């Protein structure tokens, strides 16, 4: 759960940084913000995939024990 919160925070921090770059016409800040946002999104997707795989594994295990 902590990883999900951390990843979500990274995503929002990146969005804020990108918007700050937009407002100040700072292309470097825009790029850094977009990079942080995408990194957070990718990590969240990885966490979701890991959770789904674990869930499917548990279902398969339960089905074999029936």
JSON list of C-alpha atoms in Angstrom, two decimals:
[
{"chain": "A", "resi": 1, "resn": "UNK", "atom": "CA", "xyz": [0.00, 0.00, 0.00]},
{"chain": "A", "resi": 2, "resn": "UNK", "atom": "CA", "xyz": [2.82, 2.40, 0.81]},
{"chain": "A", "resi": 3, "resn": "UNK", "atom": "CA", "xyz": [4.27, 1.95, -2.68]},
{"chain": "A", "resi": 4, "resn": "UNK", "atom": "CA", "xyz": [0.94, 2.84, -4.27]},
{"chain": "A", "resi": 5, "resn": "UNK", "atom": "CA", "xyz": [0.70, 6.02, -2.22]},
{"chain": "A", "resi": 6, "resn": "UNK", "atom": "CA", "xyz": [4.32, 6.91, -2.98]},
{"chain": "A", "resi": 7, "resn": "UNK", "atom": "CA", "xyz": [3.78, 6.33, -6.71]},
{"chain": "A", "resi": 8, "resn": "UNK", "atom": "CA", "xyz": [0.59, 8.39, -6.72]},
{"chain": "A", "resi": 9, "resn": "UNK", "atom": "CA", "xyz": [2.42, 11.21, -4.93]},
{"chain": "A", "resi": 10, "resn": "UNK", "atom": "CA", "xyz": [5.22, 11.07, -7.50]},
{"chain": "A", "resi": 11, "resn": "UNK", "atom": "CA", "xyz": [2.67, 11.27, -10.30]},
{"chain": "A", "resi": 12, "resn": "UNK", "atom": "CA", "xyz": [0.96, 14.33, -8.77]},
{"chain": "A", "resi": 13, "resn": "UNK", "atom": "CA", "xyz": [4.29, 15.98, -8.00]},
{"chain": "A", "resi": 14, "resn": "UNK", "atom": "CA", "xyz": [5.27, 15.53, -11.63]},
{"chain": "A", "resi": 15, "resn": "UNK", "atom": "CA", "xyz": [1.99, 17.03, -12.84]},
{"chain": "A", "resi": 16, "resn": "UNK", "atom": "CA", "xyz": [2.49, 20.05, -10.59]},
{"chain": "A", "resi": 17, "resn": "UNK", "atom": "CA", "xyz": [6.08, 20.49, -11.74]},
{"chain": "A", "resi": 18, "resn": "UNK", "atom": "CA", "xyz": [5.03, 20.26, -15.38]},
{"chain": "A", "resi": 19, "resn": "UNK", "atom": "CA", "xyz": [2.32, 22.88, -14.86]},
{"chain": "A", "resi": 20, "resn": "UNK", "atom": "CA", "xyz": [4.77, 25.16, -13.08]},
{"chain": "A", "resi": 21, "resn": "UNK", "atom": "CA", "xyz": [7.07, 24.77, -16.09]},
{"chain": "A", "resi": 22, "resn": "UNK", "atom": "CA", "xyz": [4.15, 25.66, -18.37]},
{"chain": "A", "resi": 23, "resn": "UNK", "atom": "CA", "xyz": [3.41, 28.82, -16.39]},
{"chain": "A", "resi": 24, "resn": "UNK", "atom": "CA", "xyz": [7.05, 29.94, -16.34]},
{"chain": "A", "resi": 25, "resn": "UNK", "atom": "CA", "xyz": [7.89, 28.78, -19.89]},
{"chain": "A", "resi": 26, "resn": "UNK", "atom": "CA", "xyz": [10.61, 26.56, -18.40]},
{"chain": "A", "resi": 27, "resn": "UNK", "atom": "CA", "xyz": [10.95, 23.68, -20.86]},
{"chain": "A", "resi": 28, "resn": "UNK", "atom": "CA", "xyz": [13.37, 21.79, -18.63]},
{"chain": "A", "resi": 29, "resn": "UNK", "atom": "CA", "xyz": [10.94, 21.89, -15.71]},
{"chain": "A", "resi": 30, "resn": "UNK", "atom": "CA", "xyz": [8.13, 20.80, -18.03]},
{"chain": "A", "resi": 31, "resn": "UNK", "atom": "CA", "xyz": [10.17, 17.81, -19.21]},
{"chain": "A", "resi": 32, "resn": "UNK", "atom": "CA", "xyz": [11.25, 16.86, -15.69]},
{"chain": "A", "resi": 33, "resn": "UNK", "atom": "CA", "xyz": [7.66, 17.07, -14.50]},
{"chain": "A", "resi": 34, "resn": "UNK", "atom": "CA", "xyz": [6.38, 14.95, -17.36]},
{"chain": "A", "resi": 35, "resn": "UNK", "atom": "CA", "xyz": [9.11, 12.40, -16.69]},
{"chain": "A", "resi": 36, "resn": "UNK", "atom": "CA", "xyz": [8.22, 12.19, -12.98]},
{"chain": "A", "resi": 37, "resn": "UNK", "atom": "CA", "xyz": [4.54, 11.87, -13.82]},
{"chain": "A", "resi": 38, "resn": "UNK", "atom": "CA", "xyz": [5.14, 9.06, -16.31]},
{"chain": "A", "resi": 39, "resn": "UNK", "atom": "CA", "xyz": [7.45, 7.28, -13.89]},
{"chain": "A", "resi": 40, "resn": "UNK", "atom": "CA", "xyz": [4.76, 7.36, -11.20]},
{"chain": "A", "resi": 41, "resn": "UNK", "atom": "CA", "xyz": [2.15, 6.07, -13.67]},
{"chain": "A", "resi": 42, "resn": "UNK", "atom": "CA", "xyz": [4.43, 3.25, -14.82]},
{"chain": "A", "resi": 43, "resn": "UNK", "atom": "CA", "xyz": [5.13, 2.21, -11.23]},
{"chain": "A", "resi": 44, "resn": "UNK", "atom": "CA", "xyz": [1.40, 2.22, -10.47]},
{"chain": "A", "resi": 45, "resn": "UNK", "atom": "CA", "xyz": [0.74, 0.02, -13.49]},
{"chain": "A", "resi": 46, "resn": "UNK", "atom": "CA", "xyz": [3.42, -2.38, -12.27]},
{"chain": "A", "resi": 47, "resn": "UNK", "atom": "CA", "xyz": [1.84, -2.51, -8.82]},
{"chain": "A", "resi": 48, "resn": "UNK", "atom": "CA", "xyz": [-1.59, -3.21, -10.33]},
{"chain": "A", "resi": 49, "resn": "UNK", "atom": "CA", "xyz": [-0.15, -6.00, -12.49]},
{"chain": "A", "resi": 50, "resn": "UNK", "atom": "CA", "xyz": [1.61, -7.50, -9.48]},
{"chain": "A", "resi": 51, "resn": "UNK", "atom": "CA", "xyz": [-1.62, -7.39, -7.46]},
{"chain": "A", "resi": 52, "resn": "UNK", "atom": "CA", "xyz": [-3.60, -8.98, -10.30]},
{"chain": "A", "resi": 53, "resn": "UNK", "atom": "CA", "xyz": [-1.03, -11.77, -10.74]},
{"chain": "A", "resi": 54, "resn": "UNK", "atom": "CA", "xyz": [-1.14, -12.48, -7.02]},
{"chain": "A", "resi": 55, "resn": "UNK", "atom": "CA", "xyz": [-4.93, -12.55, -7.09]},
{"chain": "A", "resi": 56, "resn": "UNK", "atom": "CA", "xyz": [-4.98, -14.93, -10.05]},
{"chain": "A", "resi": 57, "resn": "UNK", "atom": "CA", "xyz": [-2.40, -17.16, -8.37]},
{"chain": "A", "resi": 58, "resn": "UNK", "atom": "CA", "xyz": [-4.52, -17.33, -5.23]},
{"chain": "A", "resi": 59, "resn": "UNK", "atom": "CA", "xyz": [-7.63, -18.20, -7.27]},
{"chain": "A", "resi": 60, "resn": "UNK", "atom": "CA", "xyz": [-5.75, -20.98, -9.05]},
{"chain": "A", "resi": 61, "resn": "UNK", "atom": "CA", "xyz": [-4.46, -22.29, -5.72]},
{"chain": "A", "resi": 62, "resn": "UNK", "atom": "CA", "xyz": [-7.97, -22.21, -4.24]},
{"chain": "A", "resi": 63, "resn": "UNK", "atom": "CA", "xyz": [-9.38, -24.03, -7.29]},
{"chain": "A", "resi": 64, "resn": "UNK", "atom": "CA", "xyz": [-6.81, -26.81, -6.93]},
{"chain": "A", "resi": 65, "resn": "UNK", "atom": "CA", "xyz": [-7.74, -27.32, -3.28]},
{"chain": "A", "resi": 66, "resn": "UNK", "atom": "CA", "xyz": [-11.42, -27.92, -4.05]}
]
